[in-house]
Coordinates of C-alpha atoms and ligand atoms in Angstrom, one line a residue:
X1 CA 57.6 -30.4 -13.2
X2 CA 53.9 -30.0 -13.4
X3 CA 51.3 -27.1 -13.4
X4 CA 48.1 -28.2 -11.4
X5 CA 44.9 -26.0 -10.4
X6 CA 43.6 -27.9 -6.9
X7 CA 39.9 -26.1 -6.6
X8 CA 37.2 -26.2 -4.1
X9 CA 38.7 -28.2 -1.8
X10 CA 38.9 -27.3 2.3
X11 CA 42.2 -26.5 2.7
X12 CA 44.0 -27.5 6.1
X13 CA 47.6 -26.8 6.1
X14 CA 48.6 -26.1 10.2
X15 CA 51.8 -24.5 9.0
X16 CA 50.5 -21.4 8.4
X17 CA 46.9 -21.9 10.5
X18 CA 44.8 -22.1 7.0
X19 CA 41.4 -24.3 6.9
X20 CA 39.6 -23.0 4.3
X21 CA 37.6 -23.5 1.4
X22 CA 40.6 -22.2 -1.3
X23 CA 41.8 -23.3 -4.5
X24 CA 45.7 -24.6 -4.9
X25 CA 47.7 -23.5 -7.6
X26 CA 51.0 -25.3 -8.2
X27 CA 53.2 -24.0 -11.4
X28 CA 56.5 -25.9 -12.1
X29 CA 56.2 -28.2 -9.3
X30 CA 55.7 -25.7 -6.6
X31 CA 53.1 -23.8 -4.8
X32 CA 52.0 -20.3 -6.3
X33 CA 49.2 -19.4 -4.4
X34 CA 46.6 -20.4 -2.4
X35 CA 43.2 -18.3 -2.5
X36 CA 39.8 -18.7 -3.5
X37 CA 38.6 -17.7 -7.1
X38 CA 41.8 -19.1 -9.2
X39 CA 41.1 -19.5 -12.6
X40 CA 42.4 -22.4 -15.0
X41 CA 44.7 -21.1 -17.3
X42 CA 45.8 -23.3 -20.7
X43 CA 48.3 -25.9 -19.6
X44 CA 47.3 -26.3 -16.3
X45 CA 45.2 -29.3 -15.5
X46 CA 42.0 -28.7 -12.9
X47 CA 41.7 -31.2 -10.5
X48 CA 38.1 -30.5 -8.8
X49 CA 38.2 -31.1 -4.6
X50 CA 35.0 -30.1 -3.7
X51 CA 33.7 -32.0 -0.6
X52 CA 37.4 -33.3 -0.1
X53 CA 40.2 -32.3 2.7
X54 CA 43.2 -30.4 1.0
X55 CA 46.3 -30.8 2.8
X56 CA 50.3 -30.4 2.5
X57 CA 51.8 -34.4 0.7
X58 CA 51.7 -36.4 4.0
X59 CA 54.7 -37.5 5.6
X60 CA 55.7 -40.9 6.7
X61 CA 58.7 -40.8 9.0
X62 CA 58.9 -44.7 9.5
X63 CA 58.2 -47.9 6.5
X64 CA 60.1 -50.9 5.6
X65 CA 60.8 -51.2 2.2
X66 CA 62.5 -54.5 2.1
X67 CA 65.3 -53.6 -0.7
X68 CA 68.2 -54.5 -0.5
X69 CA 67.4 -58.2 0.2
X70 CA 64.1 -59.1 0.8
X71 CA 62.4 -57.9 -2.0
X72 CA 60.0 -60.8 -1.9
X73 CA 58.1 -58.9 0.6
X74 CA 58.2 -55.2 -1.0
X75 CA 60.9 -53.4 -3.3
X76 CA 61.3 -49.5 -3.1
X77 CA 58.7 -49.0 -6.5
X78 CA 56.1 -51.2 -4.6
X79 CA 56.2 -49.5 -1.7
X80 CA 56.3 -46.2 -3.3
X81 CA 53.6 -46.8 -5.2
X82 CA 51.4 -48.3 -1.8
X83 CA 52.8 -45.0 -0.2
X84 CA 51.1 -43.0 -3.3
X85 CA 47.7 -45.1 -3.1
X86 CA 47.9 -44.6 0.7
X87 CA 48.4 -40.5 0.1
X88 CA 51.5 -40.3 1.4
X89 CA 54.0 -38.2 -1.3
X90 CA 57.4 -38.7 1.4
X91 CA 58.4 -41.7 3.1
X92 CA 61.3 -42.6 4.9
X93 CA 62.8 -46.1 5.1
X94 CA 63.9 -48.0 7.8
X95 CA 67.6 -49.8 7.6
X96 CA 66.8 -53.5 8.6
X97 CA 67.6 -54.0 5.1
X98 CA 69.9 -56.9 4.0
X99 CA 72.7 -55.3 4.0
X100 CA 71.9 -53.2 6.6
X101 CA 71.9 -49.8 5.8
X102 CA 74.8 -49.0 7.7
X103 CA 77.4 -47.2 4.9
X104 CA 76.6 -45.0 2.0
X105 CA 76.6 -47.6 -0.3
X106 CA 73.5 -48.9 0.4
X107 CA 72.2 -45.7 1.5
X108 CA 73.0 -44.4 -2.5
X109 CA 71.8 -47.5 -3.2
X110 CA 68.4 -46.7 -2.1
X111 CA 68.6 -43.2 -3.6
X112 CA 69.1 -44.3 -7.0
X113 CA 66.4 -47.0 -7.0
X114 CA 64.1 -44.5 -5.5
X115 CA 65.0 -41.6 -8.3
X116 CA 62.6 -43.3 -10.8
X117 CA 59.7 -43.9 -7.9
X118 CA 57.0 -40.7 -7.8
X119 CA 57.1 -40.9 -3.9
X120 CA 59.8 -38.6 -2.6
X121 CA 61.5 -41.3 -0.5
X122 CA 64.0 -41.0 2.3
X123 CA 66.8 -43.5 3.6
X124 CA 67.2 -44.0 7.7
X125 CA 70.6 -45.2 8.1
X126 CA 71.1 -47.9 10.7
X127 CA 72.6 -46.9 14.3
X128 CA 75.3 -49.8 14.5
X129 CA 76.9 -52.1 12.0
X130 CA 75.1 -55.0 10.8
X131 CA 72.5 -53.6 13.7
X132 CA 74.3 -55.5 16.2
X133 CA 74.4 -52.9 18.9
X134 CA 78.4 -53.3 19.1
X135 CA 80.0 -50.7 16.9
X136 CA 78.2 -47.5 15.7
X137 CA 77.9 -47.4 11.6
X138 CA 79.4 -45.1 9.4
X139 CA 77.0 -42.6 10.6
X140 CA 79.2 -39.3 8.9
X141 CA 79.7 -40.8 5.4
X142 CA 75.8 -41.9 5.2
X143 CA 74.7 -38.2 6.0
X144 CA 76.8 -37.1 3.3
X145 CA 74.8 -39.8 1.2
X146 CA 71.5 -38.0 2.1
X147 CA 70.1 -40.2 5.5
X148 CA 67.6 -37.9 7.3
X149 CA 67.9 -39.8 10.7
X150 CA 69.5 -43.0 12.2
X151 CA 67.7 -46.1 14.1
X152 CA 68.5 -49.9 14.6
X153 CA 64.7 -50.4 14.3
X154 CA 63.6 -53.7 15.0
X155 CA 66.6 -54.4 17.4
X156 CA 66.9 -52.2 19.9
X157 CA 70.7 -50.8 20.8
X158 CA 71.2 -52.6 24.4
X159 CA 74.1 -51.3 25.4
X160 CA 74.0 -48.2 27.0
X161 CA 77.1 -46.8 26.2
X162 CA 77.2 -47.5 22.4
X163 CA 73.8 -45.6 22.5
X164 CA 75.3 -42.6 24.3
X165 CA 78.1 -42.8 21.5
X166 CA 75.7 -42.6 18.7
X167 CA 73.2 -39.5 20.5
X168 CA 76.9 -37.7 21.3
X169 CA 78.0 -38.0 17.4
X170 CA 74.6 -37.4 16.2
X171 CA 74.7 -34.1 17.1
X172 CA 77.6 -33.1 14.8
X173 CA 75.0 -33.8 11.6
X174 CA 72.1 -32.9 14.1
X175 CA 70.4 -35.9 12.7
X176 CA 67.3 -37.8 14.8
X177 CA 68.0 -41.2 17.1
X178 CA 65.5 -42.8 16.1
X179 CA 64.7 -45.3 19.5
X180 CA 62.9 -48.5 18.8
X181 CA 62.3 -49.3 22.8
X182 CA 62.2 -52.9 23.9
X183 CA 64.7 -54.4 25.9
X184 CA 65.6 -57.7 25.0
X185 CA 66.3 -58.6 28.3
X186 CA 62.9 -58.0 29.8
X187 CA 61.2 -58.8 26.3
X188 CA 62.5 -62.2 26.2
X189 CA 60.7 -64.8 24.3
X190 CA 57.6 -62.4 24.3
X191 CA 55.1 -62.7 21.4
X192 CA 52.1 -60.0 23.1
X193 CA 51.7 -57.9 25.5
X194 CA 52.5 -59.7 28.9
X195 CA 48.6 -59.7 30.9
X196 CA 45.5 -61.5 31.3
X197 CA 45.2 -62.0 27.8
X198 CA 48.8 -63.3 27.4
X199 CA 48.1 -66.1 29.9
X200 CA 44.2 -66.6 28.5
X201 CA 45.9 -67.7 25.1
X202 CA 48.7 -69.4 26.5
X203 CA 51.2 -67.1 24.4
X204 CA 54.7 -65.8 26.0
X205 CA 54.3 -61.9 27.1
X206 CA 56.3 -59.0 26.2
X207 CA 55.9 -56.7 29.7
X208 CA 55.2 -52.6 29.2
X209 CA 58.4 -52.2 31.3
X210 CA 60.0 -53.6 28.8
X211 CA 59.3 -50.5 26.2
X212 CA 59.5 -48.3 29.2
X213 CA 62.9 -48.7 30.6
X214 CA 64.7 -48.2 27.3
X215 CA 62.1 -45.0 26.9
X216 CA 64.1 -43.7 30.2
X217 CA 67.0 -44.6 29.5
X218 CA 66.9 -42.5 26.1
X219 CA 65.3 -39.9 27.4
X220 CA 68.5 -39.5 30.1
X221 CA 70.8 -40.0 27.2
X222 CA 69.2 -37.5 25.3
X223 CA 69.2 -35.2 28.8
X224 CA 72.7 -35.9 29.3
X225 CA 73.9 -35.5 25.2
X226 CA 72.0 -33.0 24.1
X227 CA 70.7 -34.9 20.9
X228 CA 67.7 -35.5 19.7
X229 CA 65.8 -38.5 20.1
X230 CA 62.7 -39.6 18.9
X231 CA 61.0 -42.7 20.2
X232 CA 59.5 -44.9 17.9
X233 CA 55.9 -46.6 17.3
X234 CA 55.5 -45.7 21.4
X235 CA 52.7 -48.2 22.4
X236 CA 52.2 -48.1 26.2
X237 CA 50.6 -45.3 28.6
X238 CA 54.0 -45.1 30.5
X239 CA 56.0 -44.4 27.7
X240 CA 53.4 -41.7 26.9
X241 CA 54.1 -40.8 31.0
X242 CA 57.7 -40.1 30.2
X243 CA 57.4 -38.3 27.0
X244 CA 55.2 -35.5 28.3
X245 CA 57.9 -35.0 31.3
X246 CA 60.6 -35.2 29.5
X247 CA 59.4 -32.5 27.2
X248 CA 57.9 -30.6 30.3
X249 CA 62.1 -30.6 31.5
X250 CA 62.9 -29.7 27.8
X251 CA 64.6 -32.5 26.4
X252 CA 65.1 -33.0 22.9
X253 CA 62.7 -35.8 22.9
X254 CA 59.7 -36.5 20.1
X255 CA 57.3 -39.3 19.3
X256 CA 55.3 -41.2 16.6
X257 CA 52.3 -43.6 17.3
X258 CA 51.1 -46.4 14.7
X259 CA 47.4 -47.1 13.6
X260 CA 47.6 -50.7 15.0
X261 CA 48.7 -49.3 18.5
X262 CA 45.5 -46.3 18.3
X263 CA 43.1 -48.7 17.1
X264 CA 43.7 -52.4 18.7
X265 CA 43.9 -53.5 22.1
X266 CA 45.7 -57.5 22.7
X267 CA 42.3 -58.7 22.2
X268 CA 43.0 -58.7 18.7
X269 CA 45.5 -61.5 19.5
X270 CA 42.3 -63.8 20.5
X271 CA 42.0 -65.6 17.2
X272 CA 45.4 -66.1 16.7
X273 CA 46.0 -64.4 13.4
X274 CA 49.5 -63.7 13.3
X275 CA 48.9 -60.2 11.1
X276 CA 48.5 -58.8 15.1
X277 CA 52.1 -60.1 16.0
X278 CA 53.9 -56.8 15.5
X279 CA 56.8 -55.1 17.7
X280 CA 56.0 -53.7 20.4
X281 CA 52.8 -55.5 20.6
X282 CA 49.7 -54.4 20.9
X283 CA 48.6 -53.3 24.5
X284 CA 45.1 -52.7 26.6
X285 CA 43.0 -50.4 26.4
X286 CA 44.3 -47.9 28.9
X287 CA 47.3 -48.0 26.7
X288 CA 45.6 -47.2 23.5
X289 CA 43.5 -44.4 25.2
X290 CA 47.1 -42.7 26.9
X291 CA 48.0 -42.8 22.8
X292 CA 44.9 -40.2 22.2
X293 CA 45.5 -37.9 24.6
X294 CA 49.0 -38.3 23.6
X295 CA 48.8 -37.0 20.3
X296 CA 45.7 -34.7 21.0
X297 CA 48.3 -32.9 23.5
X298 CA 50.8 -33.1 21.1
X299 CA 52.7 -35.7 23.4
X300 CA 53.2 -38.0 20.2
X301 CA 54.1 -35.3 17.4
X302 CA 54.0 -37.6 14.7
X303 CA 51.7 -40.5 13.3
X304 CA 53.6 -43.2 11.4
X305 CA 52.5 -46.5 9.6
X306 CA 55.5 -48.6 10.8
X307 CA 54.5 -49.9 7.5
X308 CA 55.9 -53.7 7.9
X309 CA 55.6 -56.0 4.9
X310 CA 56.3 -59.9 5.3
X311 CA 55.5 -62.4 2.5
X312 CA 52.5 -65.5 3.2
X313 CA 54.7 -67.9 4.3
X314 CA 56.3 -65.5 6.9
X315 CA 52.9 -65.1 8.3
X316 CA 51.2 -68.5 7.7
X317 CA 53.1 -69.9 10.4
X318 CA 52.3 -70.5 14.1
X319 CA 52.0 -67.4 16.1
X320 CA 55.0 -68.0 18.3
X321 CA 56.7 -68.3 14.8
X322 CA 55.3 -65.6 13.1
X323 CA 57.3 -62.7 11.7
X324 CA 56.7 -59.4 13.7
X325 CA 54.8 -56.6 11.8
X326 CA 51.8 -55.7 9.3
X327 CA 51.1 -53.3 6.5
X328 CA 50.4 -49.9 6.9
X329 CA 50.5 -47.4 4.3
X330 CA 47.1 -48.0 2.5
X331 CA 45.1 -48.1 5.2
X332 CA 46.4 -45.1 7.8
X333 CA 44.3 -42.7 6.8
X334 CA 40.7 -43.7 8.0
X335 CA 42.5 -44.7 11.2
X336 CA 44.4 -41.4 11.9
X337 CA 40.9 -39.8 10.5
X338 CA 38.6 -41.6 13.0
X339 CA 40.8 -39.7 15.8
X340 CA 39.2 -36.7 14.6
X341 CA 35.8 -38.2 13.9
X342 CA 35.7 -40.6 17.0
X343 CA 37.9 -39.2 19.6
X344 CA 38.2 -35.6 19.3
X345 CA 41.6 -35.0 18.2
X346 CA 41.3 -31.5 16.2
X347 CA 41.7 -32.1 12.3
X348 CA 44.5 -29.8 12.3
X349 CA 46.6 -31.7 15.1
X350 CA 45.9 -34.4 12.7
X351 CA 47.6 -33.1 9.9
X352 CA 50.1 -31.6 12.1
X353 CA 51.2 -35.1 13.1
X354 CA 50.9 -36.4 9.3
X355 CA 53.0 -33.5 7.5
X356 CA 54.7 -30.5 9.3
X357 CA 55.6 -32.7 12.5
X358 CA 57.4 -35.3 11.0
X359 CA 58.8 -33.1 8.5
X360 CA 60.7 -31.0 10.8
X361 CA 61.6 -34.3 13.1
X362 CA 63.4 -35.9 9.9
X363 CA 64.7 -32.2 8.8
X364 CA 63.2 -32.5 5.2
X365 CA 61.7 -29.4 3.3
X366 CA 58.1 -30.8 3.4
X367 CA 54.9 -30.4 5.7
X368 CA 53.5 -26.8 4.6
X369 CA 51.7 -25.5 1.1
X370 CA 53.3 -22.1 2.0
X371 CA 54.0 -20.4 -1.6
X372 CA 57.0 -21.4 -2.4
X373 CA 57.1 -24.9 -0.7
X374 CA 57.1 -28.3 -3.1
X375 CA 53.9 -29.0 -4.7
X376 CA 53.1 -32.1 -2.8
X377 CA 49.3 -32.5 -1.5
X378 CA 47.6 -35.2 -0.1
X379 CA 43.7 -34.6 -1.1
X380 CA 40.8 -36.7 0.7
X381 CA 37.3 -37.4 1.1
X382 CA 36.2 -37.5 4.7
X383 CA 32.8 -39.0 4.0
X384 CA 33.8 -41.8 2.2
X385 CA 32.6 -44.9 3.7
X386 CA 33.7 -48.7 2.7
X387 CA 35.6 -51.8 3.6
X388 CA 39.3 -52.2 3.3
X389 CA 39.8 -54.8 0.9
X390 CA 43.6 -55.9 0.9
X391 CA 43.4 -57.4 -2.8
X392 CA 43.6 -53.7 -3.7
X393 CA 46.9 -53.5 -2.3
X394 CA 49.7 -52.3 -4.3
X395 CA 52.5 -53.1 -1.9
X396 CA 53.8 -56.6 -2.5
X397 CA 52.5 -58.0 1.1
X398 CA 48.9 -58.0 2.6
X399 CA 49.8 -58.9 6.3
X400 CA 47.2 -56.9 7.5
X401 CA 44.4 -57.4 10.2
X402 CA 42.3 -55.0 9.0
X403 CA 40.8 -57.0 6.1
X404 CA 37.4 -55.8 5.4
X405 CA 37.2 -53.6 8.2
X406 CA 34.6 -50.9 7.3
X407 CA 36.2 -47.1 7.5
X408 CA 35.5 -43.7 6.7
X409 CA 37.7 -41.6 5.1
X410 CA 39.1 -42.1 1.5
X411 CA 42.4 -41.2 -0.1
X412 CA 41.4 -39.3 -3.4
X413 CA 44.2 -38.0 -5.2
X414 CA 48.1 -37.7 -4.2
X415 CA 50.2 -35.3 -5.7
X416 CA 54.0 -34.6 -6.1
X417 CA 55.5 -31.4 -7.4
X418 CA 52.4 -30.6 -9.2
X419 CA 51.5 -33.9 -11.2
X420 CA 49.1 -36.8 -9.8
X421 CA 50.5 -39.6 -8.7
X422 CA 47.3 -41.4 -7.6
X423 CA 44.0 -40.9 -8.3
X424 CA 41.3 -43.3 -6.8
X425 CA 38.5 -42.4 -9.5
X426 CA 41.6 -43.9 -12.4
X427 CA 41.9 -46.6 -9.9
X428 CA 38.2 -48.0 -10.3
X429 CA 37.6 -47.2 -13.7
Ligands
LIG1 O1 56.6 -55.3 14.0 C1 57.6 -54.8 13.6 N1 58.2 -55.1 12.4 N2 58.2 -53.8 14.3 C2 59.5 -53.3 14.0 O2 59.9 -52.5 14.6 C3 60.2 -53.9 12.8 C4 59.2 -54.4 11.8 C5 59.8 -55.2 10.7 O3 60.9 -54.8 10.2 O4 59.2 -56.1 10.2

């Protein structure tokens, strides 16, 4: 446990309305106070944060970490260490895994590799066994191996019934149902969104009903069980629709939006590269601008990479045979910045949806800088301009379409429980 003096830095931490230019002083790994004027004592190191954004360890409530089984593509240190780079201190990990993450083996699996990793990661269990949609998993035994939420992400649960099941048990460990929406049915062969595009570059389309009929159906499961559901990576201007009535009725109901989905429209797809084949796909422009107001309203709670790694030859590949999914972790933060800087979305619904939001959605003791709390902070510089660069990238894939996009906004140090885990200025020395 470290002791670390955080000074000059504007400090935005919407759990306890603070933006203000304070110091941070973090002794044993948690937050002693936060005011201006803090001296350094002996022992403590200084880090200096003037010019740069001070804000509670940011939360990501949905990666991929690839281990067990495909650790080709990313292992739990890689993609701890992207997490760190990216300024994210928490992360939670999906369970398409191979095995599945459906028992507490593999879910103490996970925990044990991630013990030595200085990202605080935490393990999604997997709604069904094997994520076939038949059976539900060992849903009890996992929470008692630590899982902070359930989802068959990446194949939806079809059947209604076994979905019912799992929102009905869920409520006994009140853990999150994590929905990924897309019904397979109405997805079909689907590679982009289904529209003019889809039939300008001759590729199969995936329809908007498709995300938005599973959206209502969870959203009357949720009604009818009580449990709470949270849709994932929510991509369409319908789905965006249903959220803000079902919350209006008071259902249980939260959401998450990707970078890829605020940021692209399906003319991305145009050239073909397969880093834009991700699921759901990306959508049009009404869609992406439904996805603001969504989380300037608060109608998406949380922001979340969906961080997907797949290896070259996944990728290299021709787009109908392309693996779904691109990187996220290392290159969120000028995205979920430019919603402040572009399109209005106040800084501190920003960091809202980055920290406390998903925090409480997953139920983990993170989000807030409130004396007391962890000493995780996320610190960076919000006039930082340059190109992304995915040679940089510490996470073991670079499936990314954003390859020397120029961004503003820069990730300059992350911390855990008082020591630095990442510092950019180490980094390019
Ligand atoms: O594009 C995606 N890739 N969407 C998902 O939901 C799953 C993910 C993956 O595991 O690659």
């Amino acid at each position: 446990m470290s002791n670390l003096l955080i000074k000059n830095g504007r400090v935005v931490d919407p759990s306890q309305q603070m933006d203000d230019t304070l110091d941070v002083l973090i002794l044993d790994g948690k937050v002693s106070a936060i005011q201006s004027g803090i001296d350094a004592s002996p022992g403590v190191r200084v880090v200096d944060a003037a010019g740069c954004i001070v804000t509670p360890g940011w939360v990501d409530m949905h990666t991929h970490l690839r281990d067990p089984g495909f650790s080709h593509k990313e292992t739990i240190a890689s993609g701890a260490l992207a997490a760190a780079a990216g300024g994210f201190t928490s992360i939670a990990c999906m369970a398409n895994t191979k095995p599945v993450n459906d028992n507490p083996f593999v879910t103490s699996y996970i925990y044990q590799k991630a013990s030595s990793c200085d990202v605080n990661v935490y393990a999604i269990g997997a709604i069904t066994k094997g994520l076939e949609g038949k059976q539900l998993a060992e849903i009890g035994s996992m929470f008692e191996a630590g899982i902070v939420g359930i989802s068959d992400d990446g194949a939806t649960v079809q059947d209604s019934y076994i979905m019912r099941k799992a929102l009905d048990y869920s409520r006994k460990f009140d853990l999150v149902v994590i929905s990924h929406a897309e019904c397979t049915c109405l997805k079909g062969l689907g590679v982009m969104n289904e529209g003019v595009n889809s039939t300008r570059f001759g590729l199969r389309g995936n329809p908007k009903a498709a995300e938005e009929v599973i959206v209502a159906r969870d959203i009357l499961l949720a009604e009818l069980t009580g449990a709470r559901l949270h849709i994932a990576h929510v991509s369409t201007a319908g789905s965006v629709r249903l959220l803000r009535e079902a919350k209006a009725k008071g259902i249980k109901v939260t959401g998450e939006a990707t970078p890829h989905h605020l940021i692209l429209t399906d003319d991305a797809v145009g050239n073909y590269d397969t880093n834009t084949k991700v699921a759901p796909p990306l959508r049009e422009q009404v869609d992406v601008d439904a996805l603001i107001e969504g989380v300037k309203d608060g109608t998406i709670d949380a922001l979340a990479t969906d961080h997907a790694p797949h290896s070259v030859t996944e990728k290299e590949v021709e787009y109908d045979l392309a693996a779904f999914g691109m990187v996220g972790l290392e290159i969120a933060l000028p995205f979920y910045y430019r919603l402040h800087l572009e399109k209005g979305v106040p800084l501190s619904r920003i960091v809202e949806a980055m920290t406390t939001a998903p925090a409480k959605i997953l139920g983990i003791p993170k989000g807030s800088l409130k004396p007391g709390a962890d000493g995780d902070v996320s610190i960076f510089d919000p006039k930082s301009e340059y190109r992304i660069d995915k040679t940089t990238f510490k996470s073991k894939s670079r499936n990314t379409p954003f390859d020397g996009y120029k961004v503003q906004g820069k990730v300059r140090f992350t911390v855990t429980g008082g020591k630095v885990i990442y510092s950019a200025s180490e980094e390019t020395r």
